PDB file of N, CA and C in Angstrom:
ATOM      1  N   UNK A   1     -30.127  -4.049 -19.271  1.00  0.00           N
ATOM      2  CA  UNK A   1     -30.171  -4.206 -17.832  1.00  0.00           C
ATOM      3  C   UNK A   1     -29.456  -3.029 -17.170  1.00  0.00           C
ATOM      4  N   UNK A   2     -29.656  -2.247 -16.146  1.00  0.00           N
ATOM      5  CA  UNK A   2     -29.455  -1.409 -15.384  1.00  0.00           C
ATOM      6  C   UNK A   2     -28.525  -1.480 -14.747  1.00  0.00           C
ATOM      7  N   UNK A   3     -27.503  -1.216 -14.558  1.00  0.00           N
ATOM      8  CA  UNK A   3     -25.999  -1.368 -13.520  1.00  0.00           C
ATOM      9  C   UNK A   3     -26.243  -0.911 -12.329  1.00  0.00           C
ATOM     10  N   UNK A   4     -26.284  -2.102 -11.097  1.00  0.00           N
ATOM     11  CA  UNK A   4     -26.386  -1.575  -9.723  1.00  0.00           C
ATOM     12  C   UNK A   4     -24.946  -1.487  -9.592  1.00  0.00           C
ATOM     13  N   UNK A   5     -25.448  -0.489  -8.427  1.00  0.00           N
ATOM     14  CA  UNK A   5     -23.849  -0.146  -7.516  1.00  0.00           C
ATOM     15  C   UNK A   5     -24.312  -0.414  -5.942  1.00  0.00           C
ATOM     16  N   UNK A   6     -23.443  -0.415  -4.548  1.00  0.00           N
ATOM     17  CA  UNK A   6     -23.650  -0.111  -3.799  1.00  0.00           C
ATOM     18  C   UNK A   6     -22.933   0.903  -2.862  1.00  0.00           C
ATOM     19  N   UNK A   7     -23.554   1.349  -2.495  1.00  0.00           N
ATOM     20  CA  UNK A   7     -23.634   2.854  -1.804  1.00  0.00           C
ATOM     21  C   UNK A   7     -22.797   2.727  -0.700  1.00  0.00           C
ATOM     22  N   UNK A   8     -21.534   3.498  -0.013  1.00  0.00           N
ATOM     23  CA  UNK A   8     -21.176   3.326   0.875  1.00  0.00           C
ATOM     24  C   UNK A   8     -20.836   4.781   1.740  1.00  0.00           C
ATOM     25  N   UNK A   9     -20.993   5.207   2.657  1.00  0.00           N
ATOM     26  CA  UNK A   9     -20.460   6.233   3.145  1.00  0.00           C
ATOM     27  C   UNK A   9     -19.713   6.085   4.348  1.00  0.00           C
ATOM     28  N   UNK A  10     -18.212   6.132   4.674  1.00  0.00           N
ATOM     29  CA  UNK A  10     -17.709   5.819   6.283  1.00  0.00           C
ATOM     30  C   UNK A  10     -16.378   6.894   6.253  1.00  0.00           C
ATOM     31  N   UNK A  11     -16.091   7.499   7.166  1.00  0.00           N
ATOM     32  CA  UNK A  11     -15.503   8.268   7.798  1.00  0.00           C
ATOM     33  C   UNK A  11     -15.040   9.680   6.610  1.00  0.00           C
ATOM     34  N   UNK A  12     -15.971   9.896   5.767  1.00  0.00           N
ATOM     35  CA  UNK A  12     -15.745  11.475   4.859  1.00  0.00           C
ATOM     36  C   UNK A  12     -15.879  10.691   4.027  1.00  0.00           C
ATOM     37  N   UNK A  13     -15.756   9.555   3.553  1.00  0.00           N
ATOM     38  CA  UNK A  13     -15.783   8.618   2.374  1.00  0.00           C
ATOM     39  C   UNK A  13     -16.836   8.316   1.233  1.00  0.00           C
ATOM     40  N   UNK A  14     -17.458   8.491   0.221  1.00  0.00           N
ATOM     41  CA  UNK A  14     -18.252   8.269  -0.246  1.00  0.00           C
ATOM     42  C   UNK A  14     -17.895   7.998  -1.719  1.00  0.00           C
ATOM     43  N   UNK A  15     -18.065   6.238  -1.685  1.00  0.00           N
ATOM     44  CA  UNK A  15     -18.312   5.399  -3.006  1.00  0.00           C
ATOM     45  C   UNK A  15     -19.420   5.125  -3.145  1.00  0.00           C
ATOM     46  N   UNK A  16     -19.324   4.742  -4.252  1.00  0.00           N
ATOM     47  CA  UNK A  16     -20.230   3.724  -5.342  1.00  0.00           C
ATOM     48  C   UNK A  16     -19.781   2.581  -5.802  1.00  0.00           C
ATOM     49  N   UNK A  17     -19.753   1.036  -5.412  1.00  0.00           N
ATOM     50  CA  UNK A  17     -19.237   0.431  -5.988  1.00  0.00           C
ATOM     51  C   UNK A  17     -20.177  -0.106  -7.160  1.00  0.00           C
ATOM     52  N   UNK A  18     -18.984  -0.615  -8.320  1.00  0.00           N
ATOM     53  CA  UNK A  18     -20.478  -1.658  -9.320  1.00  0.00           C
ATOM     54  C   UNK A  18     -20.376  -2.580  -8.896  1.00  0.00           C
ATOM     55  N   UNK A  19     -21.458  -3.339  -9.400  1.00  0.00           N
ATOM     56  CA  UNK A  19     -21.797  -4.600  -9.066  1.00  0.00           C
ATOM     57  C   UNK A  19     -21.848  -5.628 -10.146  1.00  0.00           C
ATOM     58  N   UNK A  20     -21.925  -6.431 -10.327  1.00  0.00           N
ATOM     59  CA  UNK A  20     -22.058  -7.449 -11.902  1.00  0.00           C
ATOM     60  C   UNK A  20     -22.989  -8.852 -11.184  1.00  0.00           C
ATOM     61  N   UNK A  21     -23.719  -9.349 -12.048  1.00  0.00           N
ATOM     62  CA  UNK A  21     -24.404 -10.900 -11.300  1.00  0.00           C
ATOM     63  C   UNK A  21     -23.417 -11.586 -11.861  1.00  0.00           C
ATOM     64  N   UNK A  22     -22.813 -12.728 -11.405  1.00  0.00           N
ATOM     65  CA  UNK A  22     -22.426 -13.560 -11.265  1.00  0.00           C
ATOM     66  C   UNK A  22     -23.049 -15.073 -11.533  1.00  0.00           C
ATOM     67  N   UNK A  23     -23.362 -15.610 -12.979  1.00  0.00           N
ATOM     68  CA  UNK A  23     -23.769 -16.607 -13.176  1.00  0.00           C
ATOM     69  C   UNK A  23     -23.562 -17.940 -12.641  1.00  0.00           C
ATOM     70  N   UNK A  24     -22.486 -18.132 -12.214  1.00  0.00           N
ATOM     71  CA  UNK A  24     -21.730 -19.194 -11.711  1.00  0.00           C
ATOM     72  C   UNK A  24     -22.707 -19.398  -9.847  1.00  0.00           C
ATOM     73  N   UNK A  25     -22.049 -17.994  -9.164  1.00  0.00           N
ATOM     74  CA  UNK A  25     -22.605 -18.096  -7.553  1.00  0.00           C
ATOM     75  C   UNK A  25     -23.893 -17.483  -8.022  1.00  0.00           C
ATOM     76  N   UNK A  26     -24.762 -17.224  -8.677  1.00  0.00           N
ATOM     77  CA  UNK A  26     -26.093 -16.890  -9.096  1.00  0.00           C
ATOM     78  C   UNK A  26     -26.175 -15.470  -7.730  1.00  0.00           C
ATOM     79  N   UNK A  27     -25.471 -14.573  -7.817  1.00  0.00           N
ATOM     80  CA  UNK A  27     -25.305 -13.607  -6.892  1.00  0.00           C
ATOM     81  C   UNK A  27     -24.530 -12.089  -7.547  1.00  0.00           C
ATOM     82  N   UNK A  28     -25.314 -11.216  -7.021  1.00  0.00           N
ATOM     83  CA  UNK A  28     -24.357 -10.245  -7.259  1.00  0.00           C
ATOM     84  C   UNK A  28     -23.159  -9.671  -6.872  1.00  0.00           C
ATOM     85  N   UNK A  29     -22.105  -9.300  -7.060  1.00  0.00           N
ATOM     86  CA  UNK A  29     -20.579  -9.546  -6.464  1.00  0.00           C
ATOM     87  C   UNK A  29     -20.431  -7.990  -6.990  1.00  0.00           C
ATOM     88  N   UNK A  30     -19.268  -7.379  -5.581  1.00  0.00           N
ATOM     89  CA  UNK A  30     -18.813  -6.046  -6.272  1.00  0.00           C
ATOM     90  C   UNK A  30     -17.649  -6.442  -6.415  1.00  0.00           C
ATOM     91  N   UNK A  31     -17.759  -5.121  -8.001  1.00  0.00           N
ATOM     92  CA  UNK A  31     -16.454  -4.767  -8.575  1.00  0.00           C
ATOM     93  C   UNK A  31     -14.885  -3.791  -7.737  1.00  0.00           C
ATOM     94  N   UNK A  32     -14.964  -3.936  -7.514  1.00  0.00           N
ATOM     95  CA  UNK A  32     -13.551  -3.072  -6.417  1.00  0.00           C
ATOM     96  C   UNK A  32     -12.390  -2.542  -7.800  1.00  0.00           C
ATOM     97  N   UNK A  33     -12.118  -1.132  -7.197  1.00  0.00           N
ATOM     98  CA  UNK A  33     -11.234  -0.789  -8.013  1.00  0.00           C
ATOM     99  C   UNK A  33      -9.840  -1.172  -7.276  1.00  0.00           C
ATOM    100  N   UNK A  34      -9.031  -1.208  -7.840  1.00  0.00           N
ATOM    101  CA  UNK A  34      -7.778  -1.185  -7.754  1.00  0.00           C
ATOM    102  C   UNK A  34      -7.355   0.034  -6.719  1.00  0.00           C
ATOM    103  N   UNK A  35      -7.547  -0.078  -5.932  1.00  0.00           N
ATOM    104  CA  UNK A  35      -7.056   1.255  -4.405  1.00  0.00           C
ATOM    105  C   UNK A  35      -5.773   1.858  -4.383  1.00  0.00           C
ATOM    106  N   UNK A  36      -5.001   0.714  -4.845  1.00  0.00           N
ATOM    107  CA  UNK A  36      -3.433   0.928  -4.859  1.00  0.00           C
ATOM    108  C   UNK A  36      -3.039   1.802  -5.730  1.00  0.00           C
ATOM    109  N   UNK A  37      -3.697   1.938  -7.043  1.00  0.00           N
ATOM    110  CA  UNK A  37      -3.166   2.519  -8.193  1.00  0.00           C
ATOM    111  C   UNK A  37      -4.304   3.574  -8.409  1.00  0.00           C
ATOM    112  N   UNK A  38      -5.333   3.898  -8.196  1.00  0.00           N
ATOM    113  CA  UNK A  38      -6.491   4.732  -7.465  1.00  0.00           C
ATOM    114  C   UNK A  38      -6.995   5.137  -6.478  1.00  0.00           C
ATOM    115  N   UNK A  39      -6.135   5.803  -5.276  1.00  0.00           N
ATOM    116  CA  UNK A  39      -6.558   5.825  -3.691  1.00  0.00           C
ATOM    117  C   UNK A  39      -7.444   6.608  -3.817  1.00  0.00           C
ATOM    118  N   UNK A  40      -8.404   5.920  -2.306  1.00  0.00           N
ATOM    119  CA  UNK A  40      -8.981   7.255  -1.905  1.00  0.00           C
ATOM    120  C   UNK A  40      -8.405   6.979  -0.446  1.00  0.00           C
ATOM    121  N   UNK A  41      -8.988   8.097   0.573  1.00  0.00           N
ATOM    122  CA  UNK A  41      -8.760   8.338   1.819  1.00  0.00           C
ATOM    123  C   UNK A  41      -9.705   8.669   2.503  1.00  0.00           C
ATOM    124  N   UNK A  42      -9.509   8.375   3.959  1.00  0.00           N
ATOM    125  CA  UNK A  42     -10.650   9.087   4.994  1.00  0.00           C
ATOM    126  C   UNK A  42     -10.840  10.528   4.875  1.00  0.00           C
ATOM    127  N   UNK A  43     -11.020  10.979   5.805  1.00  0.00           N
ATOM    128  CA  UNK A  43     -10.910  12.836   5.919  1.00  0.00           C
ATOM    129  C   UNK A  43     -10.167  12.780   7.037  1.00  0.00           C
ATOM    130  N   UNK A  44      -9.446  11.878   8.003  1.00  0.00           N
ATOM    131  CA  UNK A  44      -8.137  11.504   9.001  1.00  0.00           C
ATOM    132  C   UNK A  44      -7.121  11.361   8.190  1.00  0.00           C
ATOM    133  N   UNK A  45      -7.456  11.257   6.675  1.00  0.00           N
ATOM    134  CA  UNK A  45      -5.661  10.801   5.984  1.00  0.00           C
ATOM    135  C   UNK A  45      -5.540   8.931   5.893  1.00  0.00           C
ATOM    136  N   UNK A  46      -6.592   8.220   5.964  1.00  0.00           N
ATOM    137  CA  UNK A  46      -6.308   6.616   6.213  1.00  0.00           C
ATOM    138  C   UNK A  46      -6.731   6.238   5.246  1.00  0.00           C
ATOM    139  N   UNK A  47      -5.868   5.250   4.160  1.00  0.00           N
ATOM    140  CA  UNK A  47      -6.061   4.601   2.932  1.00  0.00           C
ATOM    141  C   UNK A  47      -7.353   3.987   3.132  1.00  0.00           C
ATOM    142  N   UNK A  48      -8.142   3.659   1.819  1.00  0.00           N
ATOM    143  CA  UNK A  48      -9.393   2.814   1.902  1.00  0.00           C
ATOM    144  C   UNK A  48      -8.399   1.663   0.916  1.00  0.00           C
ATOM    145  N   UNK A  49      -8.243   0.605   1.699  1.00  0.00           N
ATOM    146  CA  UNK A  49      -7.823  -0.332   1.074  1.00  0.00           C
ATOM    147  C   UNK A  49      -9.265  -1.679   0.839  1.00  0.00           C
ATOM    148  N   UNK A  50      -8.577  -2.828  -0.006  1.00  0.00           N
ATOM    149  CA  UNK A  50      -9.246  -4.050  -0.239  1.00  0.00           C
ATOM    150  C   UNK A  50      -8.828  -4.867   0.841  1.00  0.00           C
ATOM    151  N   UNK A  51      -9.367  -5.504   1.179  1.00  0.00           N
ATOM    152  CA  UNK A  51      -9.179  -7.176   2.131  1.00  0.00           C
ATOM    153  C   UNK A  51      -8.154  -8.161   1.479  1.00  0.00           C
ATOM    154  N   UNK A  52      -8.413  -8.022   0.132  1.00  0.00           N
ATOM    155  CA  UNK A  52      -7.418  -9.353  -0.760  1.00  0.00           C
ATOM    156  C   UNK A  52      -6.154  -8.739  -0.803  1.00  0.00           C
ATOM    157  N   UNK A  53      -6.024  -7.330  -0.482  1.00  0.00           N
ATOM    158  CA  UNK A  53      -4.280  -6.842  -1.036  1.00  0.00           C
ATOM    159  C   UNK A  53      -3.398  -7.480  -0.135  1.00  0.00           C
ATOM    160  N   UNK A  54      -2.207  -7.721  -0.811  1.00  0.00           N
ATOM    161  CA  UNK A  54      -1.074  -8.386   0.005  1.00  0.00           C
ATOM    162  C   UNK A  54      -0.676  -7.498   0.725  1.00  0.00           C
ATOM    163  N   UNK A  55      -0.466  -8.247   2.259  1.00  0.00           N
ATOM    164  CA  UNK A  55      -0.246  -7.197   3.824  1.00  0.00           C
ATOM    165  C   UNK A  55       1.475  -6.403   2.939  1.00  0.00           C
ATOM    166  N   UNK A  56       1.427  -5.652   3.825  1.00  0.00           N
ATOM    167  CA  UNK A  56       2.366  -4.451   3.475  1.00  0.00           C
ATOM    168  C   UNK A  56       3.553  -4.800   4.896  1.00  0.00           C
ATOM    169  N   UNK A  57       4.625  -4.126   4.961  1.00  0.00           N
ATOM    170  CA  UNK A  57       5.936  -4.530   5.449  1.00  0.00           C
ATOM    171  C   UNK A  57       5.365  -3.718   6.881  1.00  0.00           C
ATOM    172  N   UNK A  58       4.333  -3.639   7.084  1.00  0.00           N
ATOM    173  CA  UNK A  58       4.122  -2.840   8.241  1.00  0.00           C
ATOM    174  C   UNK A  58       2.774  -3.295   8.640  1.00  0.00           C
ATOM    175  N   UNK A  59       2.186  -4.987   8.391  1.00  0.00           N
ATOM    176  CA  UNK A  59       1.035  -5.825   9.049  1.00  0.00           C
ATOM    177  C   UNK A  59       1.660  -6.278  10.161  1.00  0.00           C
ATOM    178  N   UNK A  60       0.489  -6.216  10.940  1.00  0.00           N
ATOM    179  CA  UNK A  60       0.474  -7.208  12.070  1.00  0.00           C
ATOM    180  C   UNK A  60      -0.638  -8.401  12.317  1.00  0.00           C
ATOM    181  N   UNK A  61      -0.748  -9.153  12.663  1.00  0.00           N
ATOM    182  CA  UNK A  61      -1.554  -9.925  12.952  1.00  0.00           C
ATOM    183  C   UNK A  61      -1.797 -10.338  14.445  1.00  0.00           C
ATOM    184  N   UNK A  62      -3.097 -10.237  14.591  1.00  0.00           N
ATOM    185  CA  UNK A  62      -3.603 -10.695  16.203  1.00  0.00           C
ATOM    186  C   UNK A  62      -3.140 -12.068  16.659  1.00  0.00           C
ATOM    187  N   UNK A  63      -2.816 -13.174  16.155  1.00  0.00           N
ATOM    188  CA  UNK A  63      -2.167 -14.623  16.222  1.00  0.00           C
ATOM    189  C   UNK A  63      -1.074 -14.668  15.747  1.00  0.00           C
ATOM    190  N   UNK A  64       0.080 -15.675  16.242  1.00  0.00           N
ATOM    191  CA  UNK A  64       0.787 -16.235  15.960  1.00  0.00           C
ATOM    192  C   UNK A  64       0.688 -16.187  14.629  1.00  0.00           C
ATOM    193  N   UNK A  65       2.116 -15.905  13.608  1.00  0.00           N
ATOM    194  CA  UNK A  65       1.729 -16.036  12.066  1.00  0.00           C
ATOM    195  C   UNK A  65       2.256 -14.997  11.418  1.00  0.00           C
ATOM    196  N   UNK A  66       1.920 -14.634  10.241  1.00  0.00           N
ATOM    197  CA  UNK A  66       2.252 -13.774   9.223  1.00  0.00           C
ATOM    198  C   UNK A  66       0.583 -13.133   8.336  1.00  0.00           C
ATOM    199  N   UNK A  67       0.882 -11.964   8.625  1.00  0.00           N
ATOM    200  CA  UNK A  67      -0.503 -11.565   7.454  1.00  0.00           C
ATOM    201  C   UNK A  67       0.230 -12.261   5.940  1.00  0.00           C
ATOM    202  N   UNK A  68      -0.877 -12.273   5.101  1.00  0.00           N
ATOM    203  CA  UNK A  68      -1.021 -12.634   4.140  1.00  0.00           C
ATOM    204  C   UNK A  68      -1.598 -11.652   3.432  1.00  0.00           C
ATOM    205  N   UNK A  69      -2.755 -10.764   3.790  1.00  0.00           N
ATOM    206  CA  UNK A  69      -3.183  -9.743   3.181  1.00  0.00           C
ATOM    207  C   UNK A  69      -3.736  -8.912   4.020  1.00  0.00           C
ATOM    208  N   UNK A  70      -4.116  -7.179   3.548  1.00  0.00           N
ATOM    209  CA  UNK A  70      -4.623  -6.736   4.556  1.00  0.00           C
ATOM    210  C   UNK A  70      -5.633  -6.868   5.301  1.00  0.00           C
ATOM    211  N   UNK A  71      -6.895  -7.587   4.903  1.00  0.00           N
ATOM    212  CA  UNK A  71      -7.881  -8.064   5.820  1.00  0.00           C
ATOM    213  C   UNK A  71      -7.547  -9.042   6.542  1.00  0.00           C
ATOM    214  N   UNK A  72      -6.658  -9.579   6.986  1.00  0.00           N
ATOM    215  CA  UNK A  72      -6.108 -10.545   7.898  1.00  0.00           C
ATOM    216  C   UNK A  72      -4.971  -9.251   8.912  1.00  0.00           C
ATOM    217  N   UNK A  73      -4.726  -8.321   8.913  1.00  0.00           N
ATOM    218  CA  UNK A  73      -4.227  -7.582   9.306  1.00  0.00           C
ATOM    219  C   UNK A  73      -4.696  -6.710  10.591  1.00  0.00           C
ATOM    220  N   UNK A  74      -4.313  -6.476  12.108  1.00  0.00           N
ATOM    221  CA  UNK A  74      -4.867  -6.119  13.178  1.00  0.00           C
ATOM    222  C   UNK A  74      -4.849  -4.248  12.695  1.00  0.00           C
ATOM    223  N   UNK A  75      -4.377  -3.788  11.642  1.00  0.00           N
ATOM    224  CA  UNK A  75      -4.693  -2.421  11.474  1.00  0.00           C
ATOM    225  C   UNK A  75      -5.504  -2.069  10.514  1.00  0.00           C
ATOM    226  N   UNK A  76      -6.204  -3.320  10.249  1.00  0.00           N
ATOM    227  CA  UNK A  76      -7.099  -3.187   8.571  1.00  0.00           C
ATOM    228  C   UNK A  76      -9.176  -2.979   9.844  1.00  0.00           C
ATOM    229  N   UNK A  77      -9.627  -2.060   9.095  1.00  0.00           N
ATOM    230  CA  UNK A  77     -11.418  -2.039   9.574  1.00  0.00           C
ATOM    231  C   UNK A  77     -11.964  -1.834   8.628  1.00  0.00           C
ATOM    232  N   UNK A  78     -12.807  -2.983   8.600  1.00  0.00           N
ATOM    233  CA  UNK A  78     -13.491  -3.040   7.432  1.00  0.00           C
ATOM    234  C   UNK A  78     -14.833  -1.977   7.378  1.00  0.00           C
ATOM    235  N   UNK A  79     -15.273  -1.815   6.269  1.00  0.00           N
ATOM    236  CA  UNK A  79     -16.279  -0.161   5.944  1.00  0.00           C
ATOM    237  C   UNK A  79     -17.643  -0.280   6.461  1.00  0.00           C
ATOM    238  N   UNK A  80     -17.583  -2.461   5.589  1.00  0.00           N
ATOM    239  CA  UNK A  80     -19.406  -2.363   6.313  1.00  0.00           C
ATOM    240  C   UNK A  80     -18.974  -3.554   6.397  1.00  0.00           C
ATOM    241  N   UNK A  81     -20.223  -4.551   7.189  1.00  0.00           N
ATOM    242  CA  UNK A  81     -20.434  -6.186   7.298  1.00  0.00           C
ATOM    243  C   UNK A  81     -20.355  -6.799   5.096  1.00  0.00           C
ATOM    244  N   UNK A  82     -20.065  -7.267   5.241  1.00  0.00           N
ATOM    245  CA  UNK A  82     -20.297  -8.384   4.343  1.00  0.00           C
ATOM    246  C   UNK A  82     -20.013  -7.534   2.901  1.00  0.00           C
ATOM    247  N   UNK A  83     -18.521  -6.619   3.273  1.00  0.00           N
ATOM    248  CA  UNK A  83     -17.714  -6.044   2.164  1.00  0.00           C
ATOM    249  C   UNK A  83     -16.111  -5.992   2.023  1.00  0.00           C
ATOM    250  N   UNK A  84     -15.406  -6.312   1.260  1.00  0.00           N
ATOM    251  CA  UNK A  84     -14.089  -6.360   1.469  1.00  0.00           C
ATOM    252  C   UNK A  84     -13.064  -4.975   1.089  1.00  0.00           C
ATOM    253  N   UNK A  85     -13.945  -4.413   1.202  1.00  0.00           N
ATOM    254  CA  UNK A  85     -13.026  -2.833   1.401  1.00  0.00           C
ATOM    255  C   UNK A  85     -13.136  -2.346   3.003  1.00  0.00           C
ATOM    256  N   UNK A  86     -12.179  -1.732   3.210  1.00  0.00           N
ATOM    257  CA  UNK A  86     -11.641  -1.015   4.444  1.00  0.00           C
ATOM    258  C   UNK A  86     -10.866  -0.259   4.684  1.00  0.00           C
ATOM    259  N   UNK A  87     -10.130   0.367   5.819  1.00  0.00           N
ATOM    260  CA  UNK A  87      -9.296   1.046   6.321  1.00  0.00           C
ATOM    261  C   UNK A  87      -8.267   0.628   6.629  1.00  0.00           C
ATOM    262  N   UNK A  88      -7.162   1.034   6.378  1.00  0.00           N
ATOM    263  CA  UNK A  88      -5.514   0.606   6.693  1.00  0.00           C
ATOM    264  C   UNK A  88      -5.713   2.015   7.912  1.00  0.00           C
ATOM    265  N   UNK A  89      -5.078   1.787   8.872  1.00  0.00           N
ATOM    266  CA  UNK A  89      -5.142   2.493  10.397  1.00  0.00           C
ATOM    267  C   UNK A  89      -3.864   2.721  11.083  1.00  0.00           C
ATOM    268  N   UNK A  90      -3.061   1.889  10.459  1.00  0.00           N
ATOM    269  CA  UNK A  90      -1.256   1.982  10.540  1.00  0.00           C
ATOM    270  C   UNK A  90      -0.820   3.721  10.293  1.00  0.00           C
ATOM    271  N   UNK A  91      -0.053   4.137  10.995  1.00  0.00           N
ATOM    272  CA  UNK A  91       0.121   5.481  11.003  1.00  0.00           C
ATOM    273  C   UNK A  91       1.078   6.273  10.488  1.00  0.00           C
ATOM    274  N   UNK A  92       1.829   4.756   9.859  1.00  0.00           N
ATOM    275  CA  UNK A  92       2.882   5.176   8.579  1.00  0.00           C
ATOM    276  C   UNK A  92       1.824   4.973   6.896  1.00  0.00           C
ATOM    277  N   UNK A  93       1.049   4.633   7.241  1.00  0.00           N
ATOM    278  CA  UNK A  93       0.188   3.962   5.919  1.00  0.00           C
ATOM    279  C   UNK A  93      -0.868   5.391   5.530  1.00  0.00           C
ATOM    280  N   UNK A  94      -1.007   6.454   6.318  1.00  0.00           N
ATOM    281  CA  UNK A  94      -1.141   8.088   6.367  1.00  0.00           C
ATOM    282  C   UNK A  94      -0.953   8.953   5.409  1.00  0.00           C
ATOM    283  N   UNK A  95      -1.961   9.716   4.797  1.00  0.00           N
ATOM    284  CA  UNK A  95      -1.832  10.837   4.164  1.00  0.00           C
ATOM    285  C   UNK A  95      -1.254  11.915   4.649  1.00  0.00           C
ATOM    286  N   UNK A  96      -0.425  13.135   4.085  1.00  0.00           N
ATOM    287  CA  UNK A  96       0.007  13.696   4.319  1.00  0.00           C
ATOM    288  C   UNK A  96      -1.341  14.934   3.938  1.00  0.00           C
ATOM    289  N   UNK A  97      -1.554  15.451   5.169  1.00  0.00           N
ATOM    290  CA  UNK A  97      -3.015  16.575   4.734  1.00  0.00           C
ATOM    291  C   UNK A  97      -2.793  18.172   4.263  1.00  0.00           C
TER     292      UNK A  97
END
């Protein structure tokens, strides 16, 4: 069987994620690398983080509350609809160029 990936391109950015089917949700699900311990970056210097990572000492959240992770986070944008990778936008969270 052939290994899909999906294609992403957003702000200088260009992945490939894999993909695997998923017997259980009878669906294909991407693989996400580990961002934290493998970054990449915009071409602005802005981490491409995951949605599931635990918020960092510098989340905010739009409600009352506490982030929990960065996709619950008012500085996290996500890359595309119906993917859990994104942008950390915090301006301490910055590459040095």
């Amino acid at each position: 069987m052939e290994k899909k990936f999906r294609h992403y391109e957003f702000e200088g950015v260009v992945l490939d994620i894999p993909m695997h089917y998923d017997e259980l949700a009878q669906m294909y699900i991407e693989e996400y690398r580990n961002f934290i311990e493998d970054p990449a970056w915009t071409e602005d210097g802005h981490p491409v983080i995951g949605a599931v990572e635990d918020a960092c000492t510098y989340s905010e959240w739009d409600e009352p509350g506490r982030c929990t992770d960065c996709g619950s986070c008012h500085y996290y944008t996500p890359a595309a609809a119906d993917t859990l990778i994104g942008v950390c936008r915090h301006e301490k969270r910055g590459s040095v160029k």
